[in-house]
GROMACS .gro file of C-alpha atoms in nm:
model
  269
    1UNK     CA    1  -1.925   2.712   0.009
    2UNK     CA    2  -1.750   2.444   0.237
    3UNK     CA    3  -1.378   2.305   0.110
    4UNK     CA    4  -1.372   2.085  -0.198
    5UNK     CA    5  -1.080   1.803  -0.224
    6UNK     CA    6  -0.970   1.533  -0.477
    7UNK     CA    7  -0.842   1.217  -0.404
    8UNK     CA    8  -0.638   1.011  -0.636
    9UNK     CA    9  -0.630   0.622  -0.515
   10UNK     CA   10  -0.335   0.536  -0.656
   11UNK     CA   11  -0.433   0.117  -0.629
   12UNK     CA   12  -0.803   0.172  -0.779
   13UNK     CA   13  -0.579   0.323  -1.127
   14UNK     CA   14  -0.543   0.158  -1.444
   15UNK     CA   15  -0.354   0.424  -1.602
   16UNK     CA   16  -0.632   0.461  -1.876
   17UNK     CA   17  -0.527   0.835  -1.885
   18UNK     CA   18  -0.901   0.977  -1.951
   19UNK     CA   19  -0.898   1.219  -1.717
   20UNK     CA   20  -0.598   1.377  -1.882
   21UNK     CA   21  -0.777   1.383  -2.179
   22UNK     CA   22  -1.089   1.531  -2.015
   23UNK     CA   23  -0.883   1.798  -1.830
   24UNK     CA   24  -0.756   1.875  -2.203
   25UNK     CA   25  -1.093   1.835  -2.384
   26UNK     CA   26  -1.248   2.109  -2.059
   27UNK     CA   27  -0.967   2.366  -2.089
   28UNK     CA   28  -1.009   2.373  -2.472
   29UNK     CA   29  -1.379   2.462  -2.407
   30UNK     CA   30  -1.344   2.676  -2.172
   31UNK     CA   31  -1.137   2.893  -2.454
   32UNK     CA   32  -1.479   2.870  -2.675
   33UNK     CA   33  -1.684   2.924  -2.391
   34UNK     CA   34  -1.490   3.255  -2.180
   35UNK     CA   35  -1.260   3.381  -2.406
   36UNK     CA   36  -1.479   3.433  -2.697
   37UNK     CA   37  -1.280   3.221  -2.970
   38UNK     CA   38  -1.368   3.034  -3.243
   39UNK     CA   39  -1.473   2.683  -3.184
   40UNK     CA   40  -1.243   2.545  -3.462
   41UNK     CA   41  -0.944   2.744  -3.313
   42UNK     CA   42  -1.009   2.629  -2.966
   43UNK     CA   43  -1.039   2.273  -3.045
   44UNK     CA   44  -0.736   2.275  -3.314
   45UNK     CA   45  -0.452   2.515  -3.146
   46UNK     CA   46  -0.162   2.334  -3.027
   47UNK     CA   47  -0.121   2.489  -2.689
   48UNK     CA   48   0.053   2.369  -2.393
   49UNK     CA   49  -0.136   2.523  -2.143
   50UNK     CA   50  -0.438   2.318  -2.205
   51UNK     CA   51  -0.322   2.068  -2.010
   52UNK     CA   52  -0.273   2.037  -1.614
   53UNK     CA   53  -0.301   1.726  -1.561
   54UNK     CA   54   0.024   1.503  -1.681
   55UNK     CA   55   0.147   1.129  -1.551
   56UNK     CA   56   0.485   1.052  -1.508
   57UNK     CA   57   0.543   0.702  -1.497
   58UNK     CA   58   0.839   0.539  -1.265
   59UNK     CA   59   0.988   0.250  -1.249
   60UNK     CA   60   1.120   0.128  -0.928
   61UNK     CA   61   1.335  -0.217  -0.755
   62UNK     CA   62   1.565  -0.466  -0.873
   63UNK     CA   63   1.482  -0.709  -1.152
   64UNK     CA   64   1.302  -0.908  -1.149
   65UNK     CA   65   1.110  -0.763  -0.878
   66UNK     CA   66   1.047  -0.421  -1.032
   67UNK     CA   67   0.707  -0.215  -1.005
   68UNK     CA   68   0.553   0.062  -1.224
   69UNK     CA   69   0.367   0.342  -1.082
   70UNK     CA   70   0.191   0.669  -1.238
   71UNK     CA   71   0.245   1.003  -1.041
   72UNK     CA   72   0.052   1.241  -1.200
   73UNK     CA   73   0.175   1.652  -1.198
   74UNK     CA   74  -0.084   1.861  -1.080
   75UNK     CA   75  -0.127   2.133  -0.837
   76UNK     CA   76  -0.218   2.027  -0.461
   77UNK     CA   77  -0.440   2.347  -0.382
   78UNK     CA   78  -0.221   2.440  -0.109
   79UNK     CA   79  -0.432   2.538   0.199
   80UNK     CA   80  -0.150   2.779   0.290
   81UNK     CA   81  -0.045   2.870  -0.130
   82UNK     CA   82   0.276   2.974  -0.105
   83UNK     CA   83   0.272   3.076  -0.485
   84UNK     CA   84  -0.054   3.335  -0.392
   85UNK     CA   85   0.142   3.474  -0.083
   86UNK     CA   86   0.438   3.545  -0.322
   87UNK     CA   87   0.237   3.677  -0.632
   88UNK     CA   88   0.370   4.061  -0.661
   89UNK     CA   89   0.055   4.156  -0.886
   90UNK     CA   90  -0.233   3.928  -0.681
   91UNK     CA   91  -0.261   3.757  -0.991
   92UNK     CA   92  -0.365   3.428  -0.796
   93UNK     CA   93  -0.684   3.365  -0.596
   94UNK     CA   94  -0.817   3.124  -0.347
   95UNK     CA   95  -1.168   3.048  -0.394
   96UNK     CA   96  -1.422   2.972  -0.079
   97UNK     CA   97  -1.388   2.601  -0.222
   98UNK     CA   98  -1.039   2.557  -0.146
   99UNK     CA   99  -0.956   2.584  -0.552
  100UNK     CA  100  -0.600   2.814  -0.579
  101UNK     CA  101  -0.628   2.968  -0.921
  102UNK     CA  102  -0.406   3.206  -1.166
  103UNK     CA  103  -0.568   3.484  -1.297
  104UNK     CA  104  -0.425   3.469  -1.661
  105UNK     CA  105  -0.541   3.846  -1.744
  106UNK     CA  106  -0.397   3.959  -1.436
  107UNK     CA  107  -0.057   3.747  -1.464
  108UNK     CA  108   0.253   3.962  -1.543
  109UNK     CA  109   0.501   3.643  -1.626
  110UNK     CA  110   0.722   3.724  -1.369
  111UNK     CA  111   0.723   3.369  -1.270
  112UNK     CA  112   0.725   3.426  -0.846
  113UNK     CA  113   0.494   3.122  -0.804
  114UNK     CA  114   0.731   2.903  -1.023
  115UNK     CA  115   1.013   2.981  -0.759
  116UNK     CA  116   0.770   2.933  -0.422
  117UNK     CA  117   0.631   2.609  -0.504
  118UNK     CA  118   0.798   2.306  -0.336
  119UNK     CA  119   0.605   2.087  -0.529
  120UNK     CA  120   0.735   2.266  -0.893
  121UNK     CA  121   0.398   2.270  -1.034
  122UNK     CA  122   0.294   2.649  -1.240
  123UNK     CA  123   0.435   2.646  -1.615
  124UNK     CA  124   0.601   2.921  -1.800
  125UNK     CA  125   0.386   3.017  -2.171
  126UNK     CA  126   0.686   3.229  -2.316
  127UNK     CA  127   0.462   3.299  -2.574
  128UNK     CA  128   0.200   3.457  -2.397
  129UNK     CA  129   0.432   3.576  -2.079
  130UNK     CA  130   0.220   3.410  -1.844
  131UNK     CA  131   0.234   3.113  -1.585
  132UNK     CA  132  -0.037   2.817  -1.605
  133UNK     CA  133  -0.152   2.544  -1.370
  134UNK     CA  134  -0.453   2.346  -1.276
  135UNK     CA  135  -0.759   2.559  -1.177
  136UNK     CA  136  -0.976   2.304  -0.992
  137UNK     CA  137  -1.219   2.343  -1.255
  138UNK     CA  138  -1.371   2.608  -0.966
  139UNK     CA  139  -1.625   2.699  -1.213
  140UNK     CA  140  -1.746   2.358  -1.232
  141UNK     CA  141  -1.748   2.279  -0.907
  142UNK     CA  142  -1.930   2.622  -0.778
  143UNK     CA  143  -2.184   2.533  -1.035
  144UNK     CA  144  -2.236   2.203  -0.849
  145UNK     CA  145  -2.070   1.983  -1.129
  146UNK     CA  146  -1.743   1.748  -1.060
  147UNK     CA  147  -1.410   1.811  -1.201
  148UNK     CA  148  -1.307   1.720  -1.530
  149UNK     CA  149  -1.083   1.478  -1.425
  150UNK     CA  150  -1.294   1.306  -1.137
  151UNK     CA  151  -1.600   1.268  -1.412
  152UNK     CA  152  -1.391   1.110  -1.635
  153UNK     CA  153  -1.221   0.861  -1.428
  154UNK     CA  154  -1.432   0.480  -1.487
  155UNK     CA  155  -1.280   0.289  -1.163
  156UNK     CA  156  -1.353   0.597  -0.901
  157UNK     CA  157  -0.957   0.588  -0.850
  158UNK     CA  158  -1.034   1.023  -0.853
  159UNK     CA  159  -1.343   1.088  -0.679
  160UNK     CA  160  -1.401   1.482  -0.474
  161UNK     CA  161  -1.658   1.614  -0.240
  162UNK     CA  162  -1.627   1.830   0.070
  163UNK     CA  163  -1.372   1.726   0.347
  164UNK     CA  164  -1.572   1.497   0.518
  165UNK     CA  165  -1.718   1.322   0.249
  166UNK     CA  166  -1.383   1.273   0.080
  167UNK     CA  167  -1.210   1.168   0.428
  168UNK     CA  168  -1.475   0.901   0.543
  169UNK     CA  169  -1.417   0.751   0.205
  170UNK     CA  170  -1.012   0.793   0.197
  171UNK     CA  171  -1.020   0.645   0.525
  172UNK     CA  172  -1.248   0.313   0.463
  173UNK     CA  173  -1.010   0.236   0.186
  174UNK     CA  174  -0.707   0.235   0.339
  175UNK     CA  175  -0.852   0.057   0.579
  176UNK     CA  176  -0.952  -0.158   0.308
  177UNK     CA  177  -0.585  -0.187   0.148
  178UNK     CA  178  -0.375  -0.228   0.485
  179UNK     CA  179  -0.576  -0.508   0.556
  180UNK     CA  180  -0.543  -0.672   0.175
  181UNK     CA  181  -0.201  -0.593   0.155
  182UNK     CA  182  -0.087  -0.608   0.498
  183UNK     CA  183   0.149  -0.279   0.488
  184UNK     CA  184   0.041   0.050   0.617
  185UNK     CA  185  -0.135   0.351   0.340
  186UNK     CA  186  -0.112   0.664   0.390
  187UNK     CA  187  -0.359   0.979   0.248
  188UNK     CA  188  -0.092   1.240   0.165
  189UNK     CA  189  -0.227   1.580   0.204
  190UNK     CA  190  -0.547   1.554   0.437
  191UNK     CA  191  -0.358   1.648   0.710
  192UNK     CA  192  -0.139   1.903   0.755
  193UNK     CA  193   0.184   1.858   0.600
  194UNK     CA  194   0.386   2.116   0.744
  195UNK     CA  195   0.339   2.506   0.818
  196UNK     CA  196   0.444   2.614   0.426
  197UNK     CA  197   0.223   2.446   0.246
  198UNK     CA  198  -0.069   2.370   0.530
  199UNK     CA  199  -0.286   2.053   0.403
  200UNK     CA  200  -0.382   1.978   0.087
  201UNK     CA  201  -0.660   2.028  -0.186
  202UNK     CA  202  -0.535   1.730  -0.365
  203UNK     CA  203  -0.517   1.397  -0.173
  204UNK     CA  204  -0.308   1.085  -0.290
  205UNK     CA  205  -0.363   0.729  -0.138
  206UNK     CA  206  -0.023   0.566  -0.143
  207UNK     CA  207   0.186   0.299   0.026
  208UNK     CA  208   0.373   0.492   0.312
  209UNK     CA  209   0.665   0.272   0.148
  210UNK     CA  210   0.598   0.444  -0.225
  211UNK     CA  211   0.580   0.810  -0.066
  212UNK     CA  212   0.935   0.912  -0.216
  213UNK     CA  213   0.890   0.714  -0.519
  214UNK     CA  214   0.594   0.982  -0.574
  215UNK     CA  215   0.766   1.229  -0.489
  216UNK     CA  216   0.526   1.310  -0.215
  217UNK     CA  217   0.757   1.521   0.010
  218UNK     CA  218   0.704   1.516   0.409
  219UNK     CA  219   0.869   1.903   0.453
  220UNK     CA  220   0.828   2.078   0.095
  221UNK     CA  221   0.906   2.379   0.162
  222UNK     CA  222   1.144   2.682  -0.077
  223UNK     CA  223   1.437   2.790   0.086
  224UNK     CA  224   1.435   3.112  -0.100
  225UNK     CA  225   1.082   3.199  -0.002
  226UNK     CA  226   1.133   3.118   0.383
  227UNK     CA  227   1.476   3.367   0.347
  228UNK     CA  228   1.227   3.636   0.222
  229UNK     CA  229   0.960   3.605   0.442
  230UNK     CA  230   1.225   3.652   0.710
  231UNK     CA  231   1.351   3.931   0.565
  232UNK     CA  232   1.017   4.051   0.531
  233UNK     CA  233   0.905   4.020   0.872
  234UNK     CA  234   1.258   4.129   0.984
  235UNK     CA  235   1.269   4.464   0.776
  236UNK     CA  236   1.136   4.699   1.005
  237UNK     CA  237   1.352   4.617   1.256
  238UNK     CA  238   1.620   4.628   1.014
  239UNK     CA  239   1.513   4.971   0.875
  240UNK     CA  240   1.541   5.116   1.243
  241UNK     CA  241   1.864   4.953   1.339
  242UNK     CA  242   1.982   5.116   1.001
  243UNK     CA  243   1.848   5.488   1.089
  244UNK     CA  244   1.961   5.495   1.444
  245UNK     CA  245   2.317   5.370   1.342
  246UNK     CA  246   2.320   5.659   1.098
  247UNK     CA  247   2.216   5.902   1.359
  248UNK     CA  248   2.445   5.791   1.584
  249UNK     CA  249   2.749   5.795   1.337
  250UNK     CA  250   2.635   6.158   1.265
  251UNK     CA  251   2.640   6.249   1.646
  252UNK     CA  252   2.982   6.108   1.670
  253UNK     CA  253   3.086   6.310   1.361
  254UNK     CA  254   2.940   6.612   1.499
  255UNK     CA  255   3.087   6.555   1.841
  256UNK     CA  256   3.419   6.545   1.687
  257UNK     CA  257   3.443   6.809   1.454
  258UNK     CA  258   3.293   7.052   1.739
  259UNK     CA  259   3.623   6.937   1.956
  260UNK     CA  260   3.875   7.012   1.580
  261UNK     CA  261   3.742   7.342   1.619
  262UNK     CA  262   3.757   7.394   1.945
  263UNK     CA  263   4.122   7.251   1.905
  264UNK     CA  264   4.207   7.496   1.610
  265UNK     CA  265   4.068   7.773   1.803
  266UNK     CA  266   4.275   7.775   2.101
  267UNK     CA  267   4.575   7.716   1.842
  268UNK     CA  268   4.501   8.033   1.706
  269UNK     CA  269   4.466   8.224   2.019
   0.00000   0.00000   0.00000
């Protein structure tokens, strides 16, 4: 199966929020449908996990020129996943179609991912111990259906499809808005972004000029997790530099305690 994307246009949205809603309504069935619960239980429990898919709205310039935009949270589908690299119990997945997904029975809470995403996306369930984000609706998708979100959506402001389908079309509508607006777009994420996080699964359609104001970072990256995979890489070298300094402190020990008794020896002679 060839890589799925999404894009999110942010011009083509009206901030009509149904595909939060579907996301919500979809993860609530998919409790009926997998997990074997009640259908009055999955559609009534309040549970924060149900949702992956939140807006944030901002507000940004000087009165009275001021602008409101949505960002929505979500998880990019990292092509590189620093959260799956980091996973101590291989708890998370990357599916053929691109789609990085948690493992709930698998997930031990310890909350690894949490600290390796740049983009601060998985969710801590105290209740359950376990860490939540968007799944790509992979199931959907490998069954040939669209996500939740993207069927939902009435002005095609989220639309998916493999990588060239979704780039031809990202691509004729920027081309679209730069000439309309006369300031350049950019398609965050269909490139690659930098070497810790690769490209993206999730594509947003922005003005280059709104990129910060959506928090659309041009190096995310996690300090803590580049330390560690240097440490990583740098451990056996480390281990060996260790041993032979330890071997050669012992020779050195050895080599002077033979010449003390050698010394004490002759004393006694």
């Amino acid at each position: 199966m060839s890589k799925n994307l999404i894009c999110y246009d942010s011009i083509s949205c009206i901030r009509c929020y149904a595909c939060m809603i579907n996301c919500a309504v979809e993860n609530r069935a998919r409790q009926f449908r997998d997990k074997n619960k009640r259908y009055e239980l999955a559609v009534n429990e309040t549970k924060e996990s149900y949702y992956y898919l939140t807006p944030e709205i901002h507000e940004y310039g000087k009165y009275p020129k001021t602008q409101k935009i949505t960002k929505f949270i979500h998880c990019n589908h990292c092509e590189n996943a620093p959260c799956m690299q980091i996973c101590p119990a291989n708890a998370i997945e990357k599916r053929k179609n691109g789609a990085v997904v948690i493992h709930d029975e698998i997930c031990v809470g310890c909350r690894s991912c949490m600290d390796a995403c740049p983009y601060n996306i998985p969710k801590y369930d105290i209740k359950r111990n376990k860490t939540y984000k968007c799944i790509f609706c992979y199931d959907r998708v490998e069954n040939g259906l669209k996500q939740a979100c993207v069927e939902a959506c009435p002005t095609g402001a989220m639309f998916s499809g493999t990588f060239e389908e979704v780039r031809r079309e990202v691509l004729k509508r920027i081309e679209k808005y730069e000439s309309t607006y006369n300031e350049p777009f950019v398609a965050y994420g269909l490139e690659e972004i930098n070497n810790y996080v690769g490209s993206l699964g999730w594509i947003t359609i922005v003005p280059k000029k709104e990129l910060e104001v959506y928090k659309l970072s041009e190096t995310p990256y996690k300090n803590g997790v580049v330390l560690r995979n240097i440490a990583k890489k740098s451990a056996p070298v480390l281990i060996g530099t260790a041993i032979a300094a330890t071997a050669g402190h012992f020779l050195y020990w050895l080599a002077k305690r033979k010449k003390v008794v050698e010394q004490s020896s002759k004393e006694e002679e």
